[in-house]
């Protein structure tokens, strides 16, 4: 230990003395521009439908979704990721509502683009699970297993209709092998070279998706362990990363965020493309539930969790608190 006349000789606390001092020396900065708002739009409803497991989050009508997009722009949020919730009667084994040009997600994409133009990066979830009557992210074979290559054909169609509807970015979330290359080719074939692909590169089979199933009216039977990544594995994520980049991913994502900060850090260190992380429904629900009980400071916990994700290496964070957090950050100065 080095001493300079008094003990202790080194006092790190000098750099924590005031709020402005702490802000000046902060190693990680979180800003509204880092945030992306996931939003659900439900077909056939005249009023927003609250999601019981996610207090404060709703299934939007088309009109309220437009308002939410405008509010996000005003708060400085960079993007919105749209999820469609079709009427149950329109679900089938192939998820055809997902590739219908007049399906709810495609209508929502056109609505939001008409409302905000290029002031918000409009993203679309590219997956079949919301539209299939079995709730899986792909079509099933005769044995009831998800057929990877047949699903890729459906993803190509989805990419094209979503791009035609106005998506700036498509987000393939199904974890099918080869999905990024097929989607990139499908977009380029119809002259949509400018539409970017945000790859859900590392998507774990997680217990924290529970509230999301309510949010999208999931019909899932069974589980998704044969295609989503095993929570026990980390090195495998780097293999998925190499494949997605080789196939043409413009951006990559780790999902969930909080339980996998170690994986997020490894991915961020390994690439030179933008890295996103998705703070998922279960992460949101836990904070809201604990805050409702009075066990934690809700506002402080929200910003702390987001800062932790940003510190681990995410440049973009999908969070249901995006607009609220952006407003708090702007007020904090």
GROMACS .gro file of C-alpha atoms in nm:
model
  333
    1UNK     CA    1   0.000   0.000   0.000
    2UNK     CA    2   0.124   0.347  -0.091
    3UNK     CA    3   0.080   0.619   0.170
    4UNK     CA    4   0.127   0.994   0.125
    5UNK     CA    5   0.129   1.120   0.480
    6UNK     CA    6  -0.216   1.005   0.583
    7UNK     CA    7  -0.425   0.692   0.568
    8UNK     CA    8  -0.574   0.612   0.325
    9UNK     CA    9  -0.364   0.772   0.057
   10UNK     CA   10  -0.609   0.699  -0.223
   11UNK     CA   11  -0.972   0.809  -0.187
   12UNK     CA   12  -1.197   0.705  -0.479
   13UNK     CA   13  -1.487   0.866  -0.294
   14UNK     CA   14  -1.359   1.207  -0.408
   15UNK     CA   15  -1.515   1.130  -0.746
   16UNK     CA   16  -1.855   1.052  -0.591
   17UNK     CA   17  -1.907   1.365  -0.386
   18UNK     CA   18  -2.185   1.537  -0.584
   19UNK     CA   19  -2.440   1.439  -0.850
   20UNK     CA   20  -2.260   1.653  -1.109
   21UNK     CA   21  -1.925   1.497  -1.020
   22UNK     CA   22  -2.072   1.148  -1.057
   23UNK     CA   23  -2.227   1.241  -1.389
   24UNK     CA   24  -1.903   1.389  -1.518
   25UNK     CA   25  -1.698   1.075  -1.448
   26UNK     CA   26  -1.968   0.821  -1.540
   27UNK     CA   27  -1.829   0.540  -1.755
   28UNK     CA   28  -2.167   0.447  -1.900
   29UNK     CA   29  -2.424   0.690  -2.033
   30UNK     CA   30  -2.784   0.595  -2.102
   31UNK     CA   31  -2.982   0.818  -2.334
   32UNK     CA   32  -3.330   0.814  -2.490
   33UNK     CA   33  -3.171   0.738  -2.827
   34UNK     CA   34  -3.057   0.400  -2.691
   35UNK     CA   35  -3.415   0.283  -2.637
   36UNK     CA   36  -3.663   0.090  -2.851
   37UNK     CA   37  -4.028   0.043  -2.752
   38UNK     CA   38  -4.189  -0.299  -2.808
   39UNK     CA   39  -4.562  -0.253  -2.873
   40UNK     CA   40  -4.856  -0.486  -2.931
   41UNK     CA   41  -5.149  -0.413  -3.161
   42UNK     CA   42  -5.459  -0.630  -3.139
   43UNK     CA   43  -5.706  -0.693  -3.412
   44UNK     CA   44  -6.076  -0.632  -3.355
   45UNK     CA   45  -6.067  -0.423  -3.037
   46UNK     CA   46  -6.205  -0.071  -2.991
   47UNK     CA   47  -6.020   0.005  -2.668
   48UNK     CA   48  -5.670  -0.084  -2.545
   49UNK     CA   49  -5.664  -0.415  -2.357
   50UNK     CA   50  -5.452  -0.415  -2.039
   51UNK     CA   51  -5.204  -0.702  -1.999
   52UNK     CA   52  -5.255  -0.826  -1.644
   53UNK     CA   53  -4.902  -0.961  -1.597
   54UNK     CA   54  -4.744  -0.640  -1.729
   55UNK     CA   55  -4.900  -0.345  -1.545
   56UNK     CA   56  -4.898  -0.034  -1.763
   57UNK     CA   57  -4.861  -0.227  -2.092
   58UNK     CA   58  -5.157  -0.282  -2.324
   59UNK     CA   59  -5.260  -0.446  -2.646
   60UNK     CA   60  -5.317  -0.134  -2.855
   61UNK     CA   61  -5.588  -0.052  -3.100
   62UNK     CA   62  -5.460   0.081  -3.428
   63UNK     CA   63  -5.544   0.435  -3.317
   64UNK     CA   64  -5.377   0.413  -2.976
   65UNK     CA   65  -5.070   0.257  -3.135
   66UNK     CA   66  -5.032   0.564  -3.355
   67UNK     CA   67  -5.052   0.782  -3.044
   68UNK     CA   68  -4.793   0.568  -2.866
   69UNK     CA   69  -4.559   0.607  -3.163
   70UNK     CA   70  -4.596   0.986  -3.156
   71UNK     CA   71  -4.530   0.988  -2.781
   72UNK     CA   72  -4.215   0.781  -2.831
   73UNK     CA   73  -4.089   1.026  -3.093
   74UNK     CA   74  -4.153   1.318  -2.858
   75UNK     CA   75  -3.957   1.144  -2.582
   76UNK     CA   76  -3.655   1.088  -2.808
   77UNK     CA   77  -3.693   0.709  -2.836
   78UNK     CA   78  -3.519   0.574  -3.147
   79UNK     CA   79  -3.737   0.281  -3.247
   80UNK     CA   80  -4.057   0.083  -3.205
   81UNK     CA   81  -4.083  -0.295  -3.246
   82UNK     CA   82  -4.433  -0.401  -3.349
   83UNK     CA   83  -4.606  -0.728  -3.264
   84UNK     CA   84  -4.940  -0.820  -3.417
   85UNK     CA   85  -5.215  -1.000  -3.225
   86UNK     CA   86  -5.468  -1.146  -3.470
   87UNK     CA   87  -5.816  -1.266  -3.390
   88UNK     CA   88  -5.813  -1.629  -3.274
   89UNK     CA   89  -6.032  -1.733  -3.566
   90UNK     CA   90  -5.758  -1.627  -3.808
   91UNK     CA   91  -5.491  -1.851  -3.659
   92UNK     CA   92  -5.404  -2.167  -3.849
   93UNK     CA   93  -5.127  -2.424  -3.876
   94UNK     CA   94  -4.926  -2.219  -4.126
   95UNK     CA   95  -4.975  -1.880  -3.963
   96UNK     CA   96  -5.118  -1.734  -4.283
   97UNK     CA   97  -5.234  -1.415  -4.109
   98UNK     CA   98  -4.867  -1.332  -4.071
   99UNK     CA   99  -4.816  -1.309  -4.445
  100UNK     CA  100  -5.151  -1.153  -4.533
  101UNK     CA  101  -5.079  -0.802  -4.671
  102UNK     CA  102  -5.389  -0.691  -4.481
  103UNK     CA  103  -5.295  -0.875  -4.161
  104UNK     CA  104  -5.295  -0.678  -3.838
  105UNK     CA  105  -4.918  -0.633  -3.823
  106UNK     CA  106  -4.898  -0.508  -4.180
  107UNK     CA  107  -5.183  -0.264  -4.114
  108UNK     CA  108  -5.001  -0.142  -3.804
  109UNK     CA  109  -4.677  -0.092  -3.995
  110UNK     CA  110  -4.856   0.123  -4.251
  111UNK     CA  111  -5.033   0.316  -3.975
  112UNK     CA  112  -4.717   0.397  -3.784
  113UNK     CA  113  -4.517   0.490  -4.094
  114UNK     CA  114  -4.801   0.721  -4.203
  115UNK     CA  115  -4.803   0.881  -3.858
  116UNK     CA  116  -4.432   0.928  -3.788
  117UNK     CA  117  -4.256   0.867  -4.119
  118UNK     CA  118  -3.884   0.835  -4.063
  119UNK     CA  119  -3.887   1.008  -3.722
  120UNK     CA  120  -3.895   0.665  -3.558
  121UNK     CA  121  -3.722   0.348  -3.676
  122UNK     CA  122  -4.020   0.119  -3.737
  123UNK     CA  123  -3.936  -0.246  -3.671
  124UNK     CA  124  -4.146  -0.558  -3.714
  125UNK     CA  125  -4.133  -0.889  -3.534
  126UNK     CA  126  -4.074  -1.153  -3.800
  127UNK     CA  127  -4.206  -1.474  -3.649
  128UNK     CA  128  -4.505  -1.704  -3.685
  129UNK     CA  129  -4.588  -1.775  -3.321
  130UNK     CA  130  -4.855  -1.505  -3.292
  131UNK     CA  131  -5.035  -1.644  -3.597
  132UNK     CA  132  -5.019  -2.023  -3.560
  133UNK     CA  133  -5.290  -2.221  -3.383
  134UNK     CA  134  -5.020  -2.434  -3.217
  135UNK     CA  135  -4.819  -2.131  -3.101
  136UNK     CA  136  -4.482  -2.239  -3.236
  137UNK     CA  137  -4.248  -2.012  -3.429
  138UNK     CA  138  -4.268  -2.226  -3.742
  139UNK     CA  139  -4.473  -2.481  -3.932
  140UNK     CA  140  -4.487  -2.836  -3.802
  141UNK     CA  141  -4.400  -3.160  -3.978
  142UNK     CA  142  -4.605  -3.479  -3.962
  143UNK     CA  143  -4.442  -3.573  -3.633
  144UNK     CA  144  -4.535  -3.240  -3.474
  145UNK     CA  145  -4.182  -3.101  -3.480
  146UNK     CA  146  -4.095  -2.754  -3.610
  147UNK     CA  147  -3.981  -2.797  -3.970
  148UNK     CA  148  -3.683  -2.564  -4.006
  149UNK     CA  149  -3.661  -2.539  -4.384
  150UNK     CA  150  -4.034  -2.520  -4.447
  151UNK     CA  151  -4.047  -2.241  -4.190
  152UNK     CA  152  -3.778  -2.049  -4.376
  153UNK     CA  153  -4.007  -2.030  -4.678
  154UNK     CA  154  -4.274  -1.869  -4.460
  155UNK     CA  155  -4.020  -1.626  -4.313
  156UNK     CA  156  -3.919  -1.514  -4.663
  157UNK     CA  157  -4.283  -1.430  -4.736
  158UNK     CA  158  -4.319  -1.247  -4.405
  159UNK     CA  159  -4.010  -1.038  -4.470
  160UNK     CA  160  -4.145  -0.926  -4.805
  161UNK     CA  161  -4.493  -0.828  -4.684
  162UNK     CA  162  -4.350  -0.647  -4.381
  163UNK     CA  163  -4.106  -0.455  -4.597
  164UNK     CA  164  -4.383  -0.367  -4.842
  165UNK     CA  165  -4.590  -0.240  -4.548
  166UNK     CA  166  -4.315   0.001  -4.445
  167UNK     CA  167  -4.083  -0.168  -4.197
  168UNK     CA  168  -3.742  -0.003  -4.176
  169UNK     CA  169  -3.612  -0.311  -3.994
  170UNK     CA  170  -3.730  -0.671  -3.970
  171UNK     CA  171  -3.653  -0.871  -3.658
  172UNK     CA  172  -3.642  -1.248  -3.718
  173UNK     CA  173  -3.698  -1.399  -3.374
  174UNK     CA  174  -3.771  -1.764  -3.448
  175UNK     CA  175  -3.417  -1.904  -3.411
  176UNK     CA  176  -3.440  -2.114  -3.727
  177UNK     CA  177  -3.108  -2.222  -3.879
  178UNK     CA  178  -3.033  -2.014  -4.188
  179UNK     CA  179  -3.308  -1.760  -4.131
  180UNK     CA  180  -3.097  -1.448  -4.181
  181UNK     CA  181  -2.962  -1.549  -4.521
  182UNK     CA  182  -3.305  -1.649  -4.650
  183UNK     CA  183  -3.462  -1.325  -4.530
  184UNK     CA  184  -3.183  -1.112  -4.674
  185UNK     CA  185  -3.223  -1.280  -5.011
  186UNK     CA  186  -3.601  -1.239  -4.999
  187UNK     CA  187  -3.572  -0.867  -4.930
  188UNK     CA  188  -3.312  -0.809  -5.199
  189UNK     CA  189  -3.520  -0.999  -5.453
  190UNK     CA  190  -3.801  -0.742  -5.429
  191UNK     CA  191  -3.571  -0.442  -5.427
  192UNK     CA  192  -3.579  -0.384  -5.050
  193UNK     CA  193  -3.202  -0.366  -5.006
  194UNK     CA  194  -3.242  -0.074  -4.765
  195UNK     CA  195  -3.452  -0.273  -4.517
  196UNK     CA  196  -3.221  -0.381  -4.235
  197UNK     CA  197  -3.222  -0.714  -4.052
  198UNK     CA  198  -3.196  -0.715  -3.672
  199UNK     CA  199  -3.109  -1.076  -3.595
  200UNK     CA  200  -3.233  -1.230  -3.272
  201UNK     CA  201  -2.896  -1.401  -3.269
  202UNK     CA  202  -2.894  -1.528  -2.911
  203UNK     CA  203  -3.246  -1.607  -2.793
  204UNK     CA  204  -3.263  -1.833  -2.492
  205UNK     CA  205  -3.541  -2.072  -2.400
  206UNK     CA  206  -3.629  -1.870  -2.092
  207UNK     CA  207  -3.875  -1.889  -1.803
  208UNK     CA  208  -3.905  -1.510  -1.822
  209UNK     CA  209  -4.125  -1.506  -2.135
  210UNK     CA  210  -4.442  -1.588  -1.941
  211UNK     CA  211  -4.612  -1.246  -1.947
  212UNK     CA  212  -4.534  -1.207  -2.318
  213UNK     CA  213  -4.746  -1.514  -2.391
  214UNK     CA  214  -5.046  -1.325  -2.254
  215UNK     CA  215  -4.946  -1.013  -2.446
  216UNK     CA  216  -4.962  -1.189  -2.783
  217UNK     CA  217  -5.246  -1.428  -2.700
  218UNK     CA  218  -5.015  -1.725  -2.748
  219UNK     CA  219  -5.163  -2.065  -2.833
  220UNK     CA  220  -4.837  -2.246  -2.750
  221UNK     CA  221  -4.853  -2.617  -2.684
  222UNK     CA  222  -4.531  -2.767  -2.553
  223UNK     CA  223  -4.210  -2.564  -2.544
  224UNK     CA  224  -3.948  -2.417  -2.775
  225UNK     CA  225  -3.637  -2.591  -2.644
  226UNK     CA  226  -3.556  -2.757  -2.976
  227UNK     CA  227  -3.492  -2.423  -3.143
  228UNK     CA  228  -3.426  -2.160  -2.877
  229UNK     CA  229  -3.087  -2.172  -2.709
  230UNK     CA  230  -3.017  -2.369  -2.390
  231UNK     CA  231  -2.965  -2.133  -2.092
  232UNK     CA  232  -2.668  -2.346  -1.986
  233UNK     CA  233  -2.469  -2.255  -2.297
  234UNK     CA  234  -2.261  -1.945  -2.364
  235UNK     CA  235  -2.002  -2.049  -2.625
  236UNK     CA  236  -2.286  -2.163  -2.849
  237UNK     CA  237  -2.399  -1.800  -2.872
  238UNK     CA  238  -2.074  -1.707  -3.047
  239UNK     CA  239  -2.136  -1.979  -3.304
  240UNK     CA  240  -2.485  -1.839  -3.369
  241UNK     CA  241  -2.330  -1.493  -3.393
  242UNK     CA  242  -2.077  -1.598  -3.656
  243UNK     CA  243  -2.348  -1.762  -3.865
  244UNK     CA  244  -2.581  -1.460  -3.853
  245UNK     CA  245  -2.306  -1.219  -3.949
  246UNK     CA  246  -2.196  -1.442  -4.234
  247UNK     CA  247  -2.556  -1.450  -4.360
  248UNK     CA  248  -2.582  -1.071  -4.362
  249UNK     CA  249  -2.724  -0.953  -4.030
  250UNK     CA  250  -2.702  -0.574  -3.994
  251UNK     CA  251  -2.754  -0.579  -3.618
  252UNK     CA  252  -2.762  -0.856  -3.358
  253UNK     CA  253  -2.955  -0.912  -3.038
  254UNK     CA  254  -2.930  -1.098  -2.709
  255UNK     CA  255  -3.262  -1.196  -2.546
  256UNK     CA  256  -3.337  -1.192  -2.254
  257UNK     CA  257  -3.107  -0.917  -2.132
  258UNK     CA  258  -3.078  -0.922  -1.752
  259UNK     CA  259  -3.007  -1.292  -1.690
  260UNK     CA  260  -2.755  -1.303  -1.975
  261UNK     CA  261  -2.536  -0.995  -1.927
  262UNK     CA  262  -2.228  -1.215  -1.947
  263UNK     CA  263  -2.332  -1.337  -2.292
  264UNK     CA  264  -2.422  -0.984  -2.397
  265UNK     CA  265  -2.074  -0.865  -2.301
  266UNK     CA  266  -1.909  -1.146  -2.498
  267UNK     CA  267  -2.117  -1.071  -2.805
  268UNK     CA  268  -2.050  -0.697  -2.783
  269UNK     CA  269  -1.677  -0.757  -2.755
  270UNK     CA  270  -1.678  -0.985  -3.058
  271UNK     CA  271  -1.851  -0.771  -3.323
  272UNK     CA  272  -1.834  -0.441  -3.505
  273UNK     CA  273  -2.209  -0.420  -3.578
  274UNK     CA  274  -2.466  -0.263  -3.345
  275UNK     CA  275  -2.573  -0.487  -3.057
  276UNK     CA  276  -2.922  -0.487  -2.907
  277UNK     CA  277  -3.061  -0.651  -2.595
  278UNK     CA  278  -3.425  -0.716  -2.512
  279UNK     CA  279  -3.537  -0.653  -2.156
  280UNK     CA  280  -3.825  -0.897  -2.173
  281UNK     CA  281  -4.168  -0.924  -2.017
  282UNK     CA  282  -4.063  -1.124  -1.713
  283UNK     CA  283  -3.788  -0.876  -1.629
  284UNK     CA  284  -4.042  -0.595  -1.653
  285UNK     CA  285  -4.302  -0.783  -1.448
  286UNK     CA  286  -4.062  -0.860  -1.162
  287UNK     CA  287  -3.968  -0.496  -1.112
  288UNK     CA  288  -4.329  -0.381  -1.135
  289UNK     CA  289  -4.446  -0.649  -0.889
  290UNK     CA  290  -4.173  -0.575  -0.636
  291UNK     CA  291  -4.238  -0.203  -0.664
  292UNK     CA  292  -4.612  -0.254  -0.616
  293UNK     CA  293  -4.530  -0.437  -0.293
  294UNK     CA  294  -4.314  -0.146  -0.183
  295UNK     CA  295  -4.005  -0.364  -0.175
  296UNK     CA  296  -3.796  -0.157  -0.419
  297UNK     CA  297  -3.776   0.198  -0.554
  298UNK     CA  298  -3.944   0.151  -0.893
  299UNK     CA  299  -3.794   0.447  -1.081
  300UNK     CA  300  -3.442   0.384  -0.954
  301UNK     CA  301  -3.469   0.013  -1.037
  302UNK     CA  302  -3.582   0.084  -1.394
  303UNK     CA  303  -3.287   0.309  -1.468
  304UNK     CA  304  -3.043   0.080  -1.287
  305UNK     CA  305  -3.146  -0.225  -1.488
  306UNK     CA  306  -3.124  -0.031  -1.815
  307UNK     CA  307  -2.784   0.110  -1.723
  308UNK     CA  308  -2.658  -0.239  -1.644
  309UNK     CA  309  -2.767  -0.364  -1.986
  310UNK     CA  310  -2.603  -0.064  -2.151
  311UNK     CA  311  -2.283  -0.117  -1.948
  312UNK     CA  312  -2.266  -0.480  -2.058
  313UNK     CA  313  -2.239  -0.366  -2.419
  314UNK     CA  314  -2.585  -0.310  -2.565
  315UNK     CA  315  -2.609  -0.003  -2.784
  316UNK     CA  316  -2.984  -0.051  -2.824
  317UNK     CA  317  -3.224  -0.171  -2.556
  318UNK     CA  318  -3.574  -0.296  -2.623
  319UNK     CA  319  -3.774  -0.222  -2.310
  320UNK     CA  320  -4.140  -0.173  -2.226
  321UNK     CA  321  -4.031   0.128  -2.024
  322UNK     CA  322  -3.873   0.296  -2.327
  323UNK     CA  323  -4.093   0.606  -2.347
  324UNK     CA  324  -4.119   0.650  -1.972
  325UNK     CA  325  -3.746   0.598  -1.921
  326UNK     CA  326  -3.665   0.841  -2.203
  327UNK     CA  327  -3.881   1.104  -2.039
  328UNK     CA  328  -3.706   1.047  -1.706
  329UNK     CA  329  -3.364   1.072  -1.868
  330UNK     CA  330  -3.456   1.393  -2.046
  331UNK     CA  331  -3.578   1.543  -1.720
  332UNK     CA  332  -3.261   1.439  -1.540
  333UNK     CA  333  -3.048   1.641  -1.786
   0.00000   0.00000   0.00000
